[in-house]
mmCIF file of C-alpha atoms in Angstrom:
data_model
loop_
_atom_site.group_PDB
_atom_site.id
_atom_site.type_symbol
_atom_site.label_atom_id
_atom_site.label_comp_id
_atom_site.label_asym_id
_atom_site.label_seq_id
_atom_site.Cartn_x
_atom_site.Cartn_y
_atom_site.Cartn_z
ATOM 1 C CA UNK A 287 5.499 15.027 -3.109
ATOM 2 C CA UNK A 288 2.084 16.695 -3.548
ATOM 3 C CA UNK A 289 -1.067 15.192 -2.020
ATOM 4 C CA UNK A 290 -4.705 16.245 -1.516
ATOM 5 C CA UNK A 291 -6.390 14.713 1.535
ATOM 6 C CA UNK A 292 -10.089 13.964 1.996
ATOM 7 C CA UNK A 293 -10.689 17.411 3.530
ATOM 8 C CA UNK A 294 -9.386 19.119 0.388
ATOM 9 C CA UNK A 295 -6.088 20.204 1.952
ATOM 10 C CA UNK A 296 -3.102 20.180 -0.432
ATOM 11 C CA UNK A 297 0.081 18.931 1.272
ATOM 12 C CA UNK A 298 3.508 19.583 -0.260
ATOM 13 C CA UNK A 299 6.558 17.729 1.060
ATOM 14 C CA UNK A 300 10.051 19.021 0.276
ATOM 15 C CA UNK A 301 13.585 18.344 1.478
ATOM 16 C CA UNK A 302 13.147 21.241 3.932
ATOM 17 C CA UNK A 303 9.839 20.262 5.489
ATOM 18 C CA UNK A 304 6.100 20.027 4.883
ATOM 19 C CA UNK A 305 3.589 22.745 3.943
ATOM 20 C CA UNK A 306 -0.181 22.708 3.426
ATOM 21 C CA UNK A 307 -2.787 24.714 1.547
ATOM 22 C CA UNK A 308 -6.110 24.478 3.369
ATOM 23 C CA UNK A 309 -9.285 24.569 1.296
ATOM 24 C CA UNK A 310 -10.286 28.234 0.926
ATOM 25 C CA UNK A 311 -6.856 29.625 1.886
ATOM 26 C CA UNK A 312 -4.867 31.762 -0.560
ATOM 27 C CA UNK A 313 -1.348 30.771 0.534
ATOM 28 C CA UNK A 314 0.592 27.776 1.824
ATOM 29 C CA UNK A 315 1.371 27.375 5.524
ATOM 30 C CA UNK A 316 4.611 25.706 6.654
ATOM 31 C CA UNK A 317 3.604 23.154 9.279
ATOM 32 C CA UNK A 318 6.878 21.252 9.758
ATOM 33 C CA UNK A 319 10.323 22.711 9.050
ATOM 34 C CA UNK A 320 13.254 20.315 9.219
ATOM 35 C CA UNK A 321 16.493 20.907 11.079
ATOM 36 C CA UNK A 322 19.893 19.607 9.958
ATOM 37 C CA UNK A 323 19.470 16.485 12.108
ATOM 38 C CA UNK A 324 16.010 15.793 10.638
ATOM 39 C CA UNK A 325 16.881 16.494 6.997
ATOM 40 C CA UNK A 326 16.893 12.882 5.774
ATOM 41 C CA UNK A 327 13.919 11.765 7.853
ATOM 42 C CA UNK A 328 11.754 14.690 6.706
ATOM 43 C CA UNK A 329 12.754 14.443 3.045
ATOM 44 C CA UNK A 330 9.367 12.859 2.281
ATOM 45 C CA UNK A 331 9.129 11.059 -1.058
ATOM 46 C CA UNK A 332 5.430 10.138 -0.953
ATOM 47 C CA UNK A 333 2.315 11.105 1.023
ATOM 48 C CA UNK A 334 -0.936 9.190 1.474
ATOM 49 C CA UNK A 335 -3.949 9.379 3.804
ATOM 50 C CA UNK A 336 -4.731 6.164 5.670
ATOM 51 C CA UNK A 337 -7.196 5.588 8.525
ATOM 52 C CA UNK A 338 -7.631 9.393 8.999
ATOM 53 C CA UNK A 339 -3.860 9.888 9.339
ATOM 54 C CA UNK A 340 -1.349 11.326 6.873
ATOM 55 C CA UNK A 341 1.438 8.810 6.177
ATOM 56 C CA UNK A 342 4.778 9.793 4.638
ATOM 57 C CA UNK A 343 7.538 7.674 3.086
ATOM 58 C CA UNK A 344 10.841 9.371 3.886
ATOM 59 C CA UNK A 345 14.224 9.277 2.144
ATOM 60 C CA UNK A 346 15.534 7.363 5.155
ATOM 61 C CA UNK A 347 13.182 4.512 4.247
ATOM 62 C CA UNK A 348 11.003 5.040 7.315
ATOM 63 C CA UNK A 349 7.229 5.407 7.429
ATOM 64 C CA UNK A 350 6.102 8.584 9.203
ATOM 65 C CA UNK A 351 2.788 9.573 10.782
ATOM 66 C CA UNK A 352 2.337 13.302 10.091
ATOM 67 C CA UNK A 353 0.127 15.904 11.764
ATOM 68 C CA UNK A 354 0.087 19.709 11.939
ATOM 69 C CA UNK A 355 3.099 19.950 14.247
ATOM 70 C CA UNK A 356 5.358 16.927 13.880
ATOM 71 C CA UNK A 357 6.236 13.738 12.021
ATOM 72 C CA UNK A 358 6.589 10.567 14.097
ATOM 73 C CA UNK A 359 8.235 7.358 12.906
ATOM 74 C CA UNK A 360 5.870 4.365 12.826
ATOM 75 C CA UNK A 361 7.280 1.586 15.007
ATOM 76 C CA UNK A 362 7.030 -2.193 14.673
ATOM 77 C CA UNK A 363 8.073 -2.559 11.023
ATOM 78 C CA UNK A 364 11.505 -4.084 11.545
ATOM 79 C CA UNK A 365 10.985 -6.334 8.495
ATOM 80 C CA UNK A 366 11.221 -3.207 6.317
ATOM 81 C CA UNK A 367 14.388 -1.798 7.911
ATOM 82 C CA UNK A 368 16.659 -3.029 5.099
ATOM 83 C CA UNK A 369 14.328 -1.784 2.347
ATOM 84 C CA UNK A 370 14.723 1.593 0.606
ATOM 85 C CA UNK A 371 11.054 2.561 0.482
ATOM 86 C CA UNK A 372 9.916 4.848 -2.330
ATOM 87 C CA UNK A 373 6.133 5.118 -2.328
ATOM 88 C CA UNK A 374 2.786 4.201 -0.811
ATOM 89 C CA UNK A 375 -0.859 3.712 -1.831
ATOM 90 C CA UNK A 376 -4.143 2.766 -0.172
ATOM 91 C CA UNK A 377 -6.524 0.133 -1.553
ATOM 92 C CA UNK A 378 -9.560 -0.628 0.582
ATOM 93 C CA UNK A 379 -8.492 -1.100 4.201
ATOM 94 C CA UNK A 380 -4.856 -1.784 3.356
ATOM 95 C CA UNK A 381 -1.755 0.406 3.027
ATOM 96 C CA UNK A 382 0.796 -0.681 0.410
ATOM 97 C CA UNK A 383 4.451 0.356 0.252
ATOM 98 C CA UNK A 384 6.961 -0.147 -2.572
ATOM 99 C CA UNK A 385 10.750 -0.314 -2.486
ATOM 100 C CA UNK A 386 13.821 0.050 -4.707
ATOM 101 C CA UNK A 387 14.308 -3.717 -4.435
ATOM 102 C CA UNK A 388 10.960 -4.207 -6.205
ATOM 103 C CA UNK A 389 9.332 -5.489 -3.045
ATOM 104 C CA UNK A 390 5.693 -4.488 -2.480
ATOM 105 C CA UNK A 391 4.169 -5.046 0.967
ATOM 106 C CA UNK A 392 0.578 -4.869 2.172
ATOM 107 C CA UNK A 393 0.203 -3.376 5.677
ATOM 108 C CA UNK A 394 -2.898 -3.541 7.850
ATOM 109 C CA UNK A 395 -3.759 -2.215 11.298
ATOM 110 C CA UNK A 396 -4.019 -5.083 13.783
ATOM 111 C CA UNK A 397 -4.878 -4.103 17.359
ATOM 112 C CA UNK A 398 -3.730 -0.551 16.636
ATOM 113 C CA UNK A 399 -0.334 -1.510 15.144
ATOM 114 C CA UNK A 400 0.813 -1.938 11.540
ATOM 115 C CA UNK A 401 1.478 -5.518 10.458
ATOM 116 C CA UNK A 402 2.743 -6.881 7.116
ATOM 117 C CA UNK A 403 0.009 -9.177 5.797
ATOM 118 C CA UNK A 404 1.262 -9.868 2.269
ATOM 119 C CA UNK A 405 4.072 -9.155 -0.188
ATOM 120 C CA UNK A 406 5.227 -9.674 -3.755
ATOM 121 C CA UNK A 407 8.230 -8.797 -5.923
ATOM 122 C CA UNK A 408 7.961 -6.560 -8.977
ATOM 123 C CA UNK A 409 10.317 -7.004 -11.932
ATOM 124 C CA UNK A 410 12.285 -3.826 -11.156
ATOM 125 C CA UNK A 411 12.462 -0.947 -8.668
ATOM 126 C CA UNK A 412 9.072 0.477 -7.652
ATOM 127 C CA UNK A 413 9.104 4.208 -8.436
ATOM 128 C CA UNK A 414 5.553 5.213 -7.435
ATOM 129 C CA UNK A 415 2.155 3.718 -6.534
ATOM 130 C CA UNK A 416 -1.555 4.536 -6.876
ATOM 131 C CA UNK A 417 -4.949 2.842 -6.578
ATOM 132 C CA UNK A 418 -7.696 2.182 -9.122
ATOM 133 C CA UNK A 419 -10.780 0.856 -7.362
ATOM 134 C CA UNK A 420 -9.756 -2.501 -5.921
ATOM 135 C CA UNK A 421 -6.549 -2.599 -7.997
ATOM 136 C CA UNK A 422 -3.041 -1.631 -6.873
ATOM 137 C CA UNK A 423 -1.173 0.290 -9.611
ATOM 138 C CA UNK A 424 2.570 0.935 -9.556
ATOM 139 C CA UNK A 425 5.331 2.285 -11.777
ATOM 140 C CA UNK A 426 8.145 -0.199 -12.337
ATOM 141 C CA UNK A 427 11.364 1.477 -13.498
ATOM 142 C CA UNK A 428 12.118 -1.321 -15.951
ATOM 143 C CA UNK A 429 8.680 -2.503 -17.124
ATOM 144 C CA UNK A 430 6.463 0.610 -16.939
ATOM 145 C CA UNK A 431 3.022 0.718 -15.329
ATOM 146 C CA UNK A 432 1.842 -2.462 -13.602
ATOM 147 C CA UNK A 433 -1.340 -3.393 -11.751
ATOM 148 C CA UNK A 434 -2.659 -6.287 -9.688
ATOM 149 C CA UNK A 435 -5.419 -7.123 -7.238
ATOM 150 C CA UNK A 436 -4.955 -5.964 -3.652
ATOM 151 C CA UNK A 437 -4.485 -9.595 -2.602
ATOM 152 C CA UNK A 438 -1.086 -9.536 -4.397
ATOM 153 C CA UNK A 439 -1.821 -13.122 -5.392
ATOM 154 C CA UNK A 440 -3.404 -12.692 -8.819
ATOM 155 C CA UNK A 441 -1.773 -12.087 -12.207
ATOM 156 C CA UNK A 442 0.098 -8.832 -12.862
ATOM 157 C CA UNK A 443 -0.954 -6.794 -15.921
ATOM 158 C CA UNK A 444 1.121 -4.050 -17.528
ATOM 159 C CA UNK A 445 1.184 -1.164 -19.983
ATOM 160 C CA UNK A 446 4.453 0.439 -21.043
ATOM 161 C CA UNK A 447 3.870 4.182 -21.548
ATOM 162 C CA UNK A 448 7.565 4.993 -21.998
ATOM 163 C CA UNK A 449 7.822 7.252 -25.037
ATOM 164 C CA UNK A 450 10.540 9.182 -26.855
ATOM 165 C CA UNK A 451 13.357 10.646 -24.786
ATOM 166 C CA UNK A 452 11.356 10.149 -21.569
ATOM 167 C CA UNK A 453 12.253 6.457 -21.411
ATOM 168 C CA UNK A 454 14.268 5.617 -18.318
ATOM 169 C CA UNK A 455 13.610 8.971 -16.622
ATOM 170 C CA UNK A 456 10.228 8.443 -14.975
ATOM 171 C CA UNK A 457 10.262 9.730 -11.398
ATOM 172 C CA UNK A 458 6.594 9.737 -10.345
ATOM 173 C CA UNK A 459 3.082 8.745 -11.390
ATOM 174 C CA UNK A 460 -0.435 10.085 -10.820
ATOM 175 C CA UNK A 461 -3.261 7.789 -11.887
ATOM 176 C CA UNK A 462 -7.017 8.328 -12.031
ATOM 177 C CA UNK A 463 -7.239 4.794 -13.422
ATOM 178 C CA UNK A 464 -4.676 2.424 -14.893
ATOM 179 C CA UNK A 465 -5.945 3.550 -18.319
ATOM 180 C CA UNK A 466 -5.615 7.266 -17.576
ATOM 181 C CA UNK A 467 -2.333 8.220 -15.881
ATOM 182 C CA UNK A 468 0.330 10.924 -15.826
ATOM 183 C CA UNK A 469 4.074 10.557 -15.337
ATOM 184 C CA UNK A 470 6.924 12.852 -14.349
ATOM 185 C CA UNK A 471 9.674 12.469 -16.940
ATOM 186 C CA UNK A 472 12.671 14.796 -16.699
ATOM 187 C CA UNK A 473 11.547 18.265 -17.864
ATOM 188 C CA UNK A 474 8.221 16.896 -19.167
ATOM 189 C CA UNK A 475 4.958 15.291 -18.131
ATOM 190 C CA UNK A 476 3.617 12.321 -20.057
ATOM 191 C CA UNK A 477 -0.070 11.480 -20.278
ATOM 192 C CA UNK A 478 -0.969 7.873 -21.048
ATOM 193 C CA UNK A 479 -4.657 7.472 -21.918
ATOM 194 C CA UNK A 480 -6.376 4.560 -23.639
ATOM 195 C CA UNK A 481 -3.078 3.241 -24.962
ATOM 196 C CA UNK A 482 -1.842 6.591 -26.363
ATOM 197 C CA UNK A 483 0.964 8.641 -24.797
ATOM 198 C CA UNK A 484 1.482 12.411 -25.193
ATOM 199 C CA UNK A 485 4.373 14.535 -23.920
ATOM 200 C CA UNK A 486 4.229 18.155 -22.701
ATOM 201 C CA UNK A 487 7.501 19.896 -21.893
ATOM 202 C CA UNK A 488 7.358 22.385 -19.020
ATOM 203 C CA UNK A 489 8.784 25.914 -19.445
ATOM 204 C CA UNK A 490 12.170 26.810 -17.997
ATOM 205 C CA UNK A 491 15.641 25.808 -19.136
ATOM 206 C CA UNK A 492 17.015 23.045 -16.929
ATOM 207 C CA UNK A 493 13.664 22.473 -15.215
ATOM 208 C CA UNK A 494 12.839 18.992 -13.902
ATOM 209 C CA UNK A 495 9.574 17.461 -12.719
ATOM 210 C CA UNK A 496 9.973 15.920 -9.276
ATOM 211 C CA UNK A 497 6.404 14.972 -8.358
ATOM 212 C CA UNK A 498 2.924 14.869 -9.845
ATOM 213 C CA UNK A 499 -0.573 14.499 -8.397
ATOM 214 C CA UNK A 500 -4.178 14.606 -9.630
ATOM 215 C CA UNK A 501 -6.923 16.225 -7.521
ATOM 216 C CA UNK A 502 -10.639 15.385 -7.325
ATOM 217 C CA UNK A 503 -11.530 18.056 -9.909
ATOM 218 C CA UNK A 504 -9.088 16.631 -12.452
ATOM 219 C CA UNK A 505 -6.310 19.242 -12.189
ATOM 220 C CA UNK A 506 -2.780 17.882 -12.402
ATOM 221 C CA UNK A 507 -0.398 19.414 -9.827
ATOM 222 C CA UNK A 508 3.265 19.331 -10.851
ATOM 223 C CA UNK A 509 6.173 19.961 -8.487
ATOM 224 C CA UNK A 510 9.385 21.138 -10.220
ATOM 225 C CA UNK A 511 12.731 22.742 -9.435
ATOM 226 C CA UNK A 512 11.203 26.051 -10.508
ATOM 227 C CA UNK A 513 8.054 25.792 -8.411
ATOM 228 C CA UNK A 514 4.521 24.473 -8.649
ATOM 229 C CA UNK A 515 2.566 24.148 -11.909
ATOM 230 C CA UNK A 516 -0.793 22.640 -12.766
ATOM 231 C CA UNK A 517 -2.403 21.260 -15.898
ATOM 232 C CA UNK A 518 -6.085 21.061 -16.790
ATOM 233 C CA UNK A 519 -7.333 17.557 -17.512
ATOM 234 C CA UNK A 520 -9.687 18.840 -20.214
ATOM 235 C CA UNK A 521 -7.007 20.153 -22.579
ATOM 236 C CA UNK A 522 -3.731 19.017 -20.967
ATOM 237 C CA UNK A 523 -2.263 22.538 -21.169
ATOM 238 C CA UNK A 524 0.279 23.380 -18.470
ATOM 239 C CA UNK A 525 -0.452 26.625 -16.596
ATOM 240 C CA UNK A 526 1.835 28.373 -14.111
#
């Protein structure tokens, strides 16, 4: 995953560990390198900043609290042990996590510990999540982009941006709003804006987009098998 925190640091999580690019630096610094015994735990699928801490969703299904030297499993979430977590997002004072089962849970800090304070079930597996003001936005593998209030009690709205040969291959989502979002789709990125979807295929035979993120300036950062790319929001042209 690729994530920019509030300090402007770009974090990149891979199967081999976690690296960061500090604002003003000209190269990435490896901050956590996984060993064979840590490989699954440190294969981080999603990163999000919550309450001044960096939170990671790992391939093992655990939630991790990450700093510059280590990644520690967050305790007290036994209710999520049987879930295969995929993604996380922050709306207001709440942290949301999504799972392959379609379950979405709202977590809040209560007396310094995470507690589940609400949940709902999406139609299909939750692939990725984002926020849009006070709305929670997520990518459902079967029904496309969905959004709902952070209470998880109101109606769920949807827009299906699946186009062409990208249908069924969405792996990740980056959303500025639920009307302006980008998706990782096989060797391509798909932009869905105001009801219209456009596809840009990345260079490189056999390439595949694994993660996608949008920064505060509007650049789209794209993690692929062949390295890191970015696209400019103004003209949606992919640059290496």
